[in-house]
XYZ file of C-alpha atoms in Angstrom:
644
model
C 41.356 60.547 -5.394
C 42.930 61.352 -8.732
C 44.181 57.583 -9.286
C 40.695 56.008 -9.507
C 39.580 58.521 -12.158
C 42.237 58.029 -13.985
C 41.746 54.092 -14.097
C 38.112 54.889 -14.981
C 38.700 57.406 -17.773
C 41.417 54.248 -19.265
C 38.846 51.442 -19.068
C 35.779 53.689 -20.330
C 38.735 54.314 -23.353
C 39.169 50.548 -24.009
C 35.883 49.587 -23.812
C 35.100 52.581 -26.412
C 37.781 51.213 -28.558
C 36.036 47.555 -28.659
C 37.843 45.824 -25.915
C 35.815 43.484 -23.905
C 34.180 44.263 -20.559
C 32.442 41.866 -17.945
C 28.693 41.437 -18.469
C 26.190 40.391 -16.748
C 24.018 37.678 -18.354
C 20.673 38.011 -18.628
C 18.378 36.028 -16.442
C 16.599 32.845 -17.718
C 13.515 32.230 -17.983
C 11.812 29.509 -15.462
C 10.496 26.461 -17.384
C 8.544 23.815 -16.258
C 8.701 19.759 -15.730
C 5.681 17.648 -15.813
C 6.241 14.521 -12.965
C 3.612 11.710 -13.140
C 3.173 9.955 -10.178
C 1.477 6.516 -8.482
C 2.005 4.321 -5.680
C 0.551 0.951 -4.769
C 0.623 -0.771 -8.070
C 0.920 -4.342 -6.367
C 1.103 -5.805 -9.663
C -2.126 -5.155 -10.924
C -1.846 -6.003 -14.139
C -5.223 -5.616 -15.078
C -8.145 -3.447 -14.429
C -9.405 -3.567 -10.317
C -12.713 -2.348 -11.289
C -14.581 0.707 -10.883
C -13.622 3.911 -9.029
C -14.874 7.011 -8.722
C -13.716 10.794 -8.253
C -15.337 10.743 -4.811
C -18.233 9.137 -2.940
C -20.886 11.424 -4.427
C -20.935 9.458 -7.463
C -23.045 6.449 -7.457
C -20.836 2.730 -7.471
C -23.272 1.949 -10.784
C -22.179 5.230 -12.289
C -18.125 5.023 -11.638
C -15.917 4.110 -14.697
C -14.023 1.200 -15.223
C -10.529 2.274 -14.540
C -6.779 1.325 -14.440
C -5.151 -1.827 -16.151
C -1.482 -1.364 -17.384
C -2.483 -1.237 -20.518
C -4.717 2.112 -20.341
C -2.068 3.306 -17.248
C 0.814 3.273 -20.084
C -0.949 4.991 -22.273
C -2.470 7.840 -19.785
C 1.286 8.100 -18.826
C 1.898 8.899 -22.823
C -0.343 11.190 -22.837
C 0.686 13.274 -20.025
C 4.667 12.819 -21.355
C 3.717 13.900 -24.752
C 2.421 17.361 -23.279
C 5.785 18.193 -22.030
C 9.399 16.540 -23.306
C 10.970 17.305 -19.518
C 8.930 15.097 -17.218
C 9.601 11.897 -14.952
C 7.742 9.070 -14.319
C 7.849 8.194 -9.984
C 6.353 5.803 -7.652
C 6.531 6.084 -4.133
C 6.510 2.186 -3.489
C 4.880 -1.022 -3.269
C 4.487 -1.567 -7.211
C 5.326 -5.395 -6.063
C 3.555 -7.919 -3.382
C 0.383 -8.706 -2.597
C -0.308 -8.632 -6.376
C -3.019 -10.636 -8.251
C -2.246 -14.483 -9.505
C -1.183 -12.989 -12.809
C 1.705 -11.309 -11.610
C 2.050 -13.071 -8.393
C 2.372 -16.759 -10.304
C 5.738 -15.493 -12.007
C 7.232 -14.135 -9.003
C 6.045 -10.206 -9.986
C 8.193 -10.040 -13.469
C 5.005 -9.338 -15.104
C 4.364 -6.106 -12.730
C 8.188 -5.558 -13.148
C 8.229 -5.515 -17.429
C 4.919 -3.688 -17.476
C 5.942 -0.962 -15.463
C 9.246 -0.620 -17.556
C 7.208 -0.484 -20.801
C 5.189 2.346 -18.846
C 7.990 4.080 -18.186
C 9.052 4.524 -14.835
C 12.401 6.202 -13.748
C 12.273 6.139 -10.392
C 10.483 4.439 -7.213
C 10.422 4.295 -3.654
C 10.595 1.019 -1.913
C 7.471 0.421 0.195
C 7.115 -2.583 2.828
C 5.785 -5.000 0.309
C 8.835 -4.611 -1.523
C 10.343 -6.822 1.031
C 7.587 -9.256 1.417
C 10.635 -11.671 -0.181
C 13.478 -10.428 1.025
C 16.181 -8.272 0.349
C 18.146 -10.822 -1.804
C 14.782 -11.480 -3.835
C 14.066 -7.638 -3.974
C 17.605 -7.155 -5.612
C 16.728 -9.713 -8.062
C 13.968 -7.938 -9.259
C 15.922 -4.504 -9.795
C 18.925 -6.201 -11.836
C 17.201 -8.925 -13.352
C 18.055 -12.965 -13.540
C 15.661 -16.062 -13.277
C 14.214 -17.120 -10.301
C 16.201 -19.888 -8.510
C 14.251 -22.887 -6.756
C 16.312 -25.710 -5.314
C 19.072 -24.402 -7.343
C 17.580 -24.428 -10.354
C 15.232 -21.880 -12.649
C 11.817 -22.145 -11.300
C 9.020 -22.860 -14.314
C 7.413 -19.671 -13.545
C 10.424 -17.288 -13.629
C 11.504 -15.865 -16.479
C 9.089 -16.448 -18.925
C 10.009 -12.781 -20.611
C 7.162 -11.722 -22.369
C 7.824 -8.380 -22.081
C 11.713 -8.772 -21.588
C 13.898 -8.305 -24.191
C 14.153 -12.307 -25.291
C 12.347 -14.972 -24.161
C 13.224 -17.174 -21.712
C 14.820 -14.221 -19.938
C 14.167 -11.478 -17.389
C 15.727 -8.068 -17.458
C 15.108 -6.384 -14.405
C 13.595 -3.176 -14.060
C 14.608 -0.425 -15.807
C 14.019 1.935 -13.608
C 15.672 2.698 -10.175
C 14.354 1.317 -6.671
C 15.625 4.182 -3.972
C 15.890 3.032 -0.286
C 17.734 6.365 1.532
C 16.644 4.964 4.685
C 17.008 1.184 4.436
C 20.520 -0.070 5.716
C 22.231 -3.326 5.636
C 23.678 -3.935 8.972
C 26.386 -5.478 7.474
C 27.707 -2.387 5.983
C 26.029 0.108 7.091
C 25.378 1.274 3.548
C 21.860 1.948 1.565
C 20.147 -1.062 0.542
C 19.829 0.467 -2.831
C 20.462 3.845 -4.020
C 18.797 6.782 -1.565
C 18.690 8.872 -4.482
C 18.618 9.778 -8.146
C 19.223 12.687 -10.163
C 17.419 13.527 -13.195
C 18.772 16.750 -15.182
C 16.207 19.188 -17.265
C 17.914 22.046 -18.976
C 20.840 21.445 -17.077
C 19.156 22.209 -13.666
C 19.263 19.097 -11.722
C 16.227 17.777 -9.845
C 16.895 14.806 -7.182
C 14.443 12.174 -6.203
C 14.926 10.884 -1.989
C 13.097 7.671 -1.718
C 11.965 5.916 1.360
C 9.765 3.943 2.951
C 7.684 3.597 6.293
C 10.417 3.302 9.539
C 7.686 0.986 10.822
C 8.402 -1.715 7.981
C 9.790 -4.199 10.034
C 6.751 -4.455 11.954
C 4.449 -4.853 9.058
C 6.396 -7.443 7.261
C 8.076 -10.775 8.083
C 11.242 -11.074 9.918
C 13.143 -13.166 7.218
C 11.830 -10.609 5.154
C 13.998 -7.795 6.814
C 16.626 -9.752 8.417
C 19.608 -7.906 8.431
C 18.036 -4.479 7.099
C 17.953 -1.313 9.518
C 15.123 0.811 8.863
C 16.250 4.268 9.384
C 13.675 7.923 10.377
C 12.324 9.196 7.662
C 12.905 12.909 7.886
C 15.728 12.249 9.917
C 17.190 11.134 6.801
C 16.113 13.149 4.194
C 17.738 16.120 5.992
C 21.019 14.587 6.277
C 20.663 14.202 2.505
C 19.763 17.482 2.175
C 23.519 19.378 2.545
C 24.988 16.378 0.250
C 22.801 17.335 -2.617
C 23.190 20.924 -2.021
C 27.143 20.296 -2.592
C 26.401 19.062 -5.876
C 24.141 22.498 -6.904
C 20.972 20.872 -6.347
C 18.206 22.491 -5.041
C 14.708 21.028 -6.520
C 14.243 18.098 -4.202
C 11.455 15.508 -4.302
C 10.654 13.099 -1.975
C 9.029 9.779 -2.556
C 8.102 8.304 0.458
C 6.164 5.025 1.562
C 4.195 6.274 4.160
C 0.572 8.323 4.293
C -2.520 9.409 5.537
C -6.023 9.792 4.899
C -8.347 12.492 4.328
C -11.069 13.515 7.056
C -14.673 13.544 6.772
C -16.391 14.435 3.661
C -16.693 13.035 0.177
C -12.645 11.561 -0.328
C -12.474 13.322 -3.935
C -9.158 12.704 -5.065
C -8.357 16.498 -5.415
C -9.267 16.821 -2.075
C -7.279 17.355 0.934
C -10.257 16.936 3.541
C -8.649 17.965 7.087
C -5.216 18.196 6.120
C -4.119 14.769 6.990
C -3.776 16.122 10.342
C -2.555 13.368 12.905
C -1.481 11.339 10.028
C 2.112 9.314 10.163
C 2.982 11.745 7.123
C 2.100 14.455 8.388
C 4.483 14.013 11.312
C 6.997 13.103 8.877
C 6.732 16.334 6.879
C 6.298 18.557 9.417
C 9.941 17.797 10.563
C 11.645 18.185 7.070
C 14.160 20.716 5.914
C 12.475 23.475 3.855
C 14.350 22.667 0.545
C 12.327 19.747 -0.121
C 9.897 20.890 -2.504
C 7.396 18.212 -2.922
C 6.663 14.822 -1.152
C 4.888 12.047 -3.378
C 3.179 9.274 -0.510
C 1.643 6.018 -0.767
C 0.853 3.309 1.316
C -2.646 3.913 2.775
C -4.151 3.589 -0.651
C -5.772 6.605 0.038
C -6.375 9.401 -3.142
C -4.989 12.956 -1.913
C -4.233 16.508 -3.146
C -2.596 19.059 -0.614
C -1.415 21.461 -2.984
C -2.387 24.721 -5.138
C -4.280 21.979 -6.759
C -6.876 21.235 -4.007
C -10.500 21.796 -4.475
C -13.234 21.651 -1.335
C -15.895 18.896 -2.532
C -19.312 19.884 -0.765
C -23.040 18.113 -1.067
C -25.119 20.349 -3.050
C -28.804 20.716 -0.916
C -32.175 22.136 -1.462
C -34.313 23.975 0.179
C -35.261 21.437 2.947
C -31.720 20.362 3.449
C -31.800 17.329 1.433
C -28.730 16.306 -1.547
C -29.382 17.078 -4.824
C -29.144 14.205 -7.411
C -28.388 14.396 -11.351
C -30.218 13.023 -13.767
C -28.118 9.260 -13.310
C -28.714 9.528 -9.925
C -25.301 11.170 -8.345
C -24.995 13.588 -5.779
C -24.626 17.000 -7.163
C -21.575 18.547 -5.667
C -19.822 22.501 -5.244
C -15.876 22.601 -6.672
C -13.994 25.026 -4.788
C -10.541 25.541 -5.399
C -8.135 25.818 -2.632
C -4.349 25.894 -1.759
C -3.575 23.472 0.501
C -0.403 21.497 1.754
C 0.927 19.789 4.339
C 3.016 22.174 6.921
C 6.996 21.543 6.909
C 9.782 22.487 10.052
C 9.363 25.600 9.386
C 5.666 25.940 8.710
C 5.518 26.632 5.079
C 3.134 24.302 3.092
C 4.716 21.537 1.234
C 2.396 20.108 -1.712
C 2.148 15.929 -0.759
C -0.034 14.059 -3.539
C -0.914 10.181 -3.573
C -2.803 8.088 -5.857
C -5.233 5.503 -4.295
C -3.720 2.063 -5.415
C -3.843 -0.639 -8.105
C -3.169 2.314 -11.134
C -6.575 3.652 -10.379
C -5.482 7.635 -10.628
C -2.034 9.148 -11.656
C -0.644 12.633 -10.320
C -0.021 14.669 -13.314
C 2.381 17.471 -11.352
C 3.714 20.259 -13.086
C 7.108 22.083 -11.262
C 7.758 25.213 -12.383
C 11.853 25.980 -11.881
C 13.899 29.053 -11.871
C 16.920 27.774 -13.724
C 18.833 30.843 -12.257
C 18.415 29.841 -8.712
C 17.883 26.063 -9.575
C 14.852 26.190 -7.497
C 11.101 24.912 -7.232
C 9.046 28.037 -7.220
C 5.395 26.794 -7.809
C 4.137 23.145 -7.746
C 0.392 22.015 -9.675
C -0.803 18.688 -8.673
C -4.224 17.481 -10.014
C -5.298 13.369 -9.595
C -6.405 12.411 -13.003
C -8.133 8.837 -13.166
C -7.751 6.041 -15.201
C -10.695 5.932 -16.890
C -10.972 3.103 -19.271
C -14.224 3.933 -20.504
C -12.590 7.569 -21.985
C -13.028 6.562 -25.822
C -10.529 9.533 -26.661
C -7.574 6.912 -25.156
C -6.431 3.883 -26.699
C -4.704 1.362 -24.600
C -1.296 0.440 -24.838
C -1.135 -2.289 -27.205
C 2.491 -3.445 -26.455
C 1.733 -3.340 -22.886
C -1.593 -5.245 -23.046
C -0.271 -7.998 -25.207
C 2.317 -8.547 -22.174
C -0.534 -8.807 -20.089
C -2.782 -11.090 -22.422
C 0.037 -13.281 -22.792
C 0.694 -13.672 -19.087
C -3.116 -13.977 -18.626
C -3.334 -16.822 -20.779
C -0.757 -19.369 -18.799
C -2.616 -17.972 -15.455
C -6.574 -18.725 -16.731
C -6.370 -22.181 -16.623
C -5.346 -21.958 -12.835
C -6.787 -18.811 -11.691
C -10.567 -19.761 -13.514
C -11.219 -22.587 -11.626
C -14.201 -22.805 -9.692
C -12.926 -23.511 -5.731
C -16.350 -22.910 -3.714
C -19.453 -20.942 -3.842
C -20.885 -18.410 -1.817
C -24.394 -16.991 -0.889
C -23.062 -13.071 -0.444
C -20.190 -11.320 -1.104
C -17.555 -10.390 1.926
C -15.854 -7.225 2.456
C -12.393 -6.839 3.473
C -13.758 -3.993 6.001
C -14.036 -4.247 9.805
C -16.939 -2.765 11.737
C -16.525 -0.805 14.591
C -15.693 -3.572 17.193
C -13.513 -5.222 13.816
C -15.236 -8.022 12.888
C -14.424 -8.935 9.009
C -17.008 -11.173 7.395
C -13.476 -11.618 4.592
C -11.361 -12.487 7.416
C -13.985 -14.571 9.390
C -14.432 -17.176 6.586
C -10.326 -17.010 6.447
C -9.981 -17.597 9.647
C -12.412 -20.782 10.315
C -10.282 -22.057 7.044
C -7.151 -22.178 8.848
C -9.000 -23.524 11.897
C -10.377 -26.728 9.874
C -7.137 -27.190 8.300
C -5.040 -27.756 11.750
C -8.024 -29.237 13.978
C -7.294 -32.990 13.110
C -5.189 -34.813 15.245
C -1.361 -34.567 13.924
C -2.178 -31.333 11.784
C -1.803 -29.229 14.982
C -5.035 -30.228 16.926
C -5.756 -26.636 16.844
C -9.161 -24.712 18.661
C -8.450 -21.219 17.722
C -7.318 -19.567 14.856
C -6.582 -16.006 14.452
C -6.113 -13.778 11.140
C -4.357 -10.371 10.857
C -7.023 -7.919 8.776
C -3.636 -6.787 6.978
C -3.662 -9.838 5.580
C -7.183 -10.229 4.032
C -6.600 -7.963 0.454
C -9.382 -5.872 -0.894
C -12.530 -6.014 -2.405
C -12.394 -9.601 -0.213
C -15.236 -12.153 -2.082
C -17.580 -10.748 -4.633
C -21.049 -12.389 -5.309
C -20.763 -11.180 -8.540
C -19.762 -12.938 -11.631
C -16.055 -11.867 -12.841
C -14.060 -11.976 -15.612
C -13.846 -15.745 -16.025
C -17.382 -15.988 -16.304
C -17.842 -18.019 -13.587
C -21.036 -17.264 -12.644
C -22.878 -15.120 -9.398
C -21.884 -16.782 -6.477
C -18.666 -18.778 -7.291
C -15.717 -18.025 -6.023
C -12.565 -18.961 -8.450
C -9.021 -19.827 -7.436
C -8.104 -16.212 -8.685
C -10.310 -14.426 -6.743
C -9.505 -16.275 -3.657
C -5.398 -15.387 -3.907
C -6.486 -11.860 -4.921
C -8.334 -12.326 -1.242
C -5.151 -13.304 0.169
C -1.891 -13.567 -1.924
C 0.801 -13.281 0.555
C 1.967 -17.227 0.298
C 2.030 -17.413 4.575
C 2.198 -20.638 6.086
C -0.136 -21.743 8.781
C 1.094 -22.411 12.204
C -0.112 -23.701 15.616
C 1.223 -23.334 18.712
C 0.687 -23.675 22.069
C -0.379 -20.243 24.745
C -1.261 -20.350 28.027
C -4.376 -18.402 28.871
C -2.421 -15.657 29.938
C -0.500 -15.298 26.410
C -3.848 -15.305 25.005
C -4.963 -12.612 26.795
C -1.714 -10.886 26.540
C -2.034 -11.004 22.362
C -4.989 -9.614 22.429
C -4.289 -6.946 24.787
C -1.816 -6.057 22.493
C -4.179 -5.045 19.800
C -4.172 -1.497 21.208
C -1.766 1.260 20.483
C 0.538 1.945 22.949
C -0.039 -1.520 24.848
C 2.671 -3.760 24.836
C 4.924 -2.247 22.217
C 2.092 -2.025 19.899
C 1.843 0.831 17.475
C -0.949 0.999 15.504
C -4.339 -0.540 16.336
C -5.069 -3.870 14.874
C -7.875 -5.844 15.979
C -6.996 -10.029 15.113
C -9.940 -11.905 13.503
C -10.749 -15.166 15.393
C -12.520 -17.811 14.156
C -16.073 -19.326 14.589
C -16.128 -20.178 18.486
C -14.047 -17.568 20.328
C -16.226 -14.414 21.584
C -15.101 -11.903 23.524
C -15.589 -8.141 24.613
C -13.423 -5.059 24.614
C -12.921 -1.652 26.228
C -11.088 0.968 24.342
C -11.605 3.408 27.611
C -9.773 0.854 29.547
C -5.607 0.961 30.496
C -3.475 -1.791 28.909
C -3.691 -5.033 30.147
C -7.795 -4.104 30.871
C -9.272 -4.084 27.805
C -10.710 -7.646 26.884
C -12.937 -9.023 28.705
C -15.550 -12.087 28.568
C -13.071 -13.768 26.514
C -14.380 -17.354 25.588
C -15.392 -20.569 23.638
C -18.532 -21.880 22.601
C -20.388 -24.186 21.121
C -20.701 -23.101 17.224
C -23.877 -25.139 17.415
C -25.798 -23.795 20.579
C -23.168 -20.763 21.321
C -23.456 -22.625 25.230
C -20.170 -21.746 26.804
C -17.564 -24.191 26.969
C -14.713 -22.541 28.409
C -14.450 -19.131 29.927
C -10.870 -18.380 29.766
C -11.689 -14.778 31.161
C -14.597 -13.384 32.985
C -16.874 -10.510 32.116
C -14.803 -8.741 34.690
C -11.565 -8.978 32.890
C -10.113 -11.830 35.158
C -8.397 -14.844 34.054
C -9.960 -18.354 35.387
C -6.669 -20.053 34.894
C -3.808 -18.587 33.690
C -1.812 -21.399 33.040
C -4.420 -23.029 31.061
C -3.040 -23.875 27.795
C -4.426 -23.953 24.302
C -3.368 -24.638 20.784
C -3.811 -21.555 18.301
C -3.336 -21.213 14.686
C -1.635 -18.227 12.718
C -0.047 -17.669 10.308
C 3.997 -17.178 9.626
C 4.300 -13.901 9.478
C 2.439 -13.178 13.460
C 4.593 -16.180 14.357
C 7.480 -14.022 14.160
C 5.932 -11.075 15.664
C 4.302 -9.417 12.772
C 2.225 -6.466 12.943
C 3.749 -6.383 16.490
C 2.117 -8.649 18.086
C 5.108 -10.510 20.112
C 3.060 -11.985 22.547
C 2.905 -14.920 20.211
C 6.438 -15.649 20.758
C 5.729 -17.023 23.618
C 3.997 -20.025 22.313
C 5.463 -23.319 22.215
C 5.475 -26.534 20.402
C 5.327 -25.141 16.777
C 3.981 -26.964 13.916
C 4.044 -26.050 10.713
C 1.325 -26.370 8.397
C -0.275 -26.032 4.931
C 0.315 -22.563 3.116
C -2.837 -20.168 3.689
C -4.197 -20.157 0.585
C -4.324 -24.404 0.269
C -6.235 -23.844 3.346
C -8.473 -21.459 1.722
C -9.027 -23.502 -1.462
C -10.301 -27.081 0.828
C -12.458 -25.485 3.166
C -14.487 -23.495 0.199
C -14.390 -26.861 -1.428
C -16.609 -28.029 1.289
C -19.395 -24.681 -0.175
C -19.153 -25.889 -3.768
C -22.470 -25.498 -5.480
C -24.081 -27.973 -6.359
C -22.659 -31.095 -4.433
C -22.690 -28.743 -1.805
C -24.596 -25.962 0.052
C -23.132 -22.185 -0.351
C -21.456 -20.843 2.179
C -23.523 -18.815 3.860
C -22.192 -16.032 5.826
C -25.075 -15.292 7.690
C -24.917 -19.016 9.429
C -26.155 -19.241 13.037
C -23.521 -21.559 13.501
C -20.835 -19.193 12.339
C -21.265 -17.510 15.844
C -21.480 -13.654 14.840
C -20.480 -11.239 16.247
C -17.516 -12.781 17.551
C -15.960 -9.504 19.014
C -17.892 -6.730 20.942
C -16.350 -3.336 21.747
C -18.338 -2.104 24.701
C -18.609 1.155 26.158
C -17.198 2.505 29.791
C -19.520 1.675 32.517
């Protein structure tokens, strides 16, 4: 007992006489880092249109918004309110983009979004629209190669660092779940790091495990697409070994909110059901945030969430401002979507097309390296704020690019007597996809062009807002539809082809529109064109769904050929047929690999060629409109019908 006191009554002496003793430091204050987030770019360079905070506000009332000339600077401002933040993206910034990045092979969206800033961004399915080879091009840099030599359209660098070149983006593509067969190894990096007052913070990125199904085969050949929280946890003790604990996840995949106004601080229903939801509810608890994209959809499920609600008098009836918009309650709410362990993880997304940013604020303990809070609000893109001035580096890229497009994208190709929405109705006829589809029709009827008498489109495939009456920014005037606007419509590049299906494959595709029939996944009702009519049940089992399947006359709508009776039977199975599609459900896209059963392939024109000669036939004023209202269009073509 003596000996310890001893020792004790020596080291109070030395420390007394000025030695030095152990302390223990004192703890550090938590700080915070501002992220600023988006998904869905698809190279839209310039402004979409209009969008509003939610559906409350009237279409004639909602601010011009987005362009990456006023996204660059919104992202300044946010950066300049705190020096530790990161610029993310949780995928498709490339594909299905607008003539005036699509034209030059998507270096535009690729130089604008490096002058914007980004560090770091998720690969999404459109990312491999090209392929992986074409997808690596874009991240290092180099010209576009055609037949061996620079294509005229790559590498114009206007907002490279010369001329003539193209630099690749500056900022890192992550693909944590996207293998190469070959080797087994990452695609591209599954992660970076990014370190703020010497805490690290790492970014996962991923995107949807269901990619290959969604996008061509060449497209993904030799690419294994991997679970999604499946492989964020693995990541999870590998990141821990390196001291990191704030994790992010930026992942390709999403939901959408339930019923009520969509405000894009709102987190109507929880996403419950969603694809993301299922993801997050099966990862680790040290992921701290998940940033989402894909479904274009505008989300906040965070300490950030407000309840949007209809304001109503006393008989029940909305209330309406002085401009004419619904008057609306704010209440604030924490929400979040629930993780393996049920504790609520914040998940944000942005719409699309650089319409809204997340402005996110972390808040870390730099003592336990840790994410204790998270503050998400959706800020849009208002271009109409006059207290924002747009970018001018960024929108001289985007003039100059715009200037070799006009020429091409301003011509006149066809006119129109309404505009078309993109958006099915309940039984999923498209009046977008409709006028698509008869265009591939025409364009393989004729005898050695595939002798086709169906045609089918994928609604995937038919891009949003679909054809505008409107006038638009070439001043073409209400009514005419320009070469731009119809590649905005659809501005994948597919070829057409036509094939040859028994009656029984027919049936089978279509069957194979419902989820869980046939392999299929998600539900995806094909577009047919002008002449094939038929019924379906969604009460019924697989294989007993369509029904009344047909052709008519587009003339009289008399029948011509009943390939299967109102009672669901086939009249001859063996009956063949020669249908038109395009490339990318040739190859079983969107999972529909009934159609590789057909035979006798021909190739044909590319879709949007197709496009541009049958409007040619509606070209005012040699021509009458299109009209897409026409008796002899055949409408409806498909009827969903209710259980007897």
């Amino acid at each position: 007992m003596n000996t310890p006191i001893r020792l004790l009554g020596a080291s109070l002496a030395l420390a007394f006489a000025g030695c030095a003793t152990a302390v223990t430091p004192a703890a550090k204050p938590p700080f915070q880092v501002k992220l600023i987030g988006f998904n869905d770019y698809h190279g839209n360079l310039q402004s979409p249109g209009t969008f509003g905070l939610n559906t409350a506000t009237l279409s004639a009332n909602r601010p011009a918004v987005g362009g990456a000339d006023y996204l660059a600077a919104y992202v300044g401002k946010l950066k300049a309110q705190n020096p530790l933040n990161a610029v993310v993206g949780a995928g498709d910034f490339i594909g299905a983009s607008p003539l005036v990045s699509a034209l030059f092979f998507d270096e535009p969206a690729i130089e604008t979004l490096n002058k914007i800033g980004v560090e770091f961004n998720a690969v999404g399915n459109h990312e491999f629209d090209k392929g992986a080879v074409e997808l690596k091009r874009l991240q290092n840099g180099g010209c576009k190669l055609t037949h061996g030599v620079v294509d005229p359209n790559s590498c114009k660098g206007l907002g490279s660092g010369v001329a003539g070149q193209f630099d690749g983006a500056r900022f890192k593509w992550l693909s944590a779940n996207v293998l190469e067969t070959a080797t087994g190894k990452t695609l591209l990096p599954a992660y970076g790091v990014k370190t703020f007052n010497g805490v690290k913070v790492a970014f996962i990125g991923m995107t949807l495990k269901a990619t290959p199904t969604i996008v061509t085969p060449s497209g993904v050949a030799g690419l294994e697409f991997k679970d999604e929280a499946e492989t964020v946890n693995a990541l999870v003790p590998r990141l821990r070994a390196q001291g990191i604990e704030s994790i992010v996840v930026l992942v390709h995949q999403g939901g959408f909110q339930g019923a009520g106004l969509g405000d894009i601080n709102g987190c109507d229903g929880d996403l419950v059901g969603s694809d993301l939801a299922k993801v997050v509810g099966r990862l680790d608890n040290a992921v701290d945030l998940v940033v989402s994209g894909h479904t274009h959809a505008a989300y906040n499920c965070s300490s950030g969430t407000v309840n949007v609600a209809v304001q109503l008098n006393e008989a029940g009836q909305p209330l309406k401002d002085a401009q004419g918009n619904t008057l609306t309650t704010r209440t604030p709410r924490t929400a979040g979507l629930p993780n393996v362990v049920g504790r609520l993880v914040p998940v944000t997304s942005a719409s699309a097309f650089g319409r809204v940013l997340s402005d996110i604020d972390l808040t870390i303990d730099p003592n336990t390296r840790d994410v204790t809070a998270v503050k998400a609000t959706n800020r849009l893109v208002d271009r109409t704020d006059a207290t924002v001035a747009p970018d001018a580096v960024v929108a001289g890229i985007v003039n100059g690019y715009n200037a070799l497009v006009s020429p091409i994208a301003g011509q006149v190709i066809g006119s129109i007597t309404a505009a078309m929405a993109n958006t099915s109705d309940a039984a999923g006829n498209m009046p977008a996809g409709e006028l698509i589809a008869d265009s591939q029709l025409l364009a393989t009827q004729a005898p050695g062009f595939g002798e086709a008498v169906i045609a089918f489109m994928n609604p995937g495939g038919v891009r949003a807002p679909g054809f505008t009456y409107a006038s638009g920014a070439a001043g073409e005037g209400d009514g005419n539809v320009t070469y731009g606007e119809a590649f905005t419509v659809q501005p994948f590049g597919n070829s057409l082809v036509t094939l040859t299906l028994t009656a029984q494959d027919l049936k089978n595709a279509l069957e194979q529109q419902f989820v869980g029939c046939r392999g299929q996944s998600t539900q995806r009702i094909l577009i047919p064109s002008a002449g094939l009519k038929y019924s379906w049940n969604a009460s019924a089992p697989c294989d007993a769904r369509i029904s009344n399947l047909r052709l008519v006359d587009t003339a009289t709508g008399v029948v011509i050929d009943q390939i299967v009776t109102a009672a669901g039977v086939l009249t001859d199975p063996l009956k063949t047929y020669r249908v038109t599609i395009n490339n990318f459900l040739s190859t079983g896209g969107d999972g529909f690999t009934a159609f590789a059963n057909g035979k006798d392939l021909l190739g044909g024109a590319q879709d949007i060629d197709a496009l541009t000669a049958y409007l040619a036939r509606f070209k005012l004023p040699a021509q009458t409109a299109y009209d897409p209202s026409a008796a002899t269009l055949q409408k409806p073509r498909i009827t969903k019908v209710s259980a007897p």
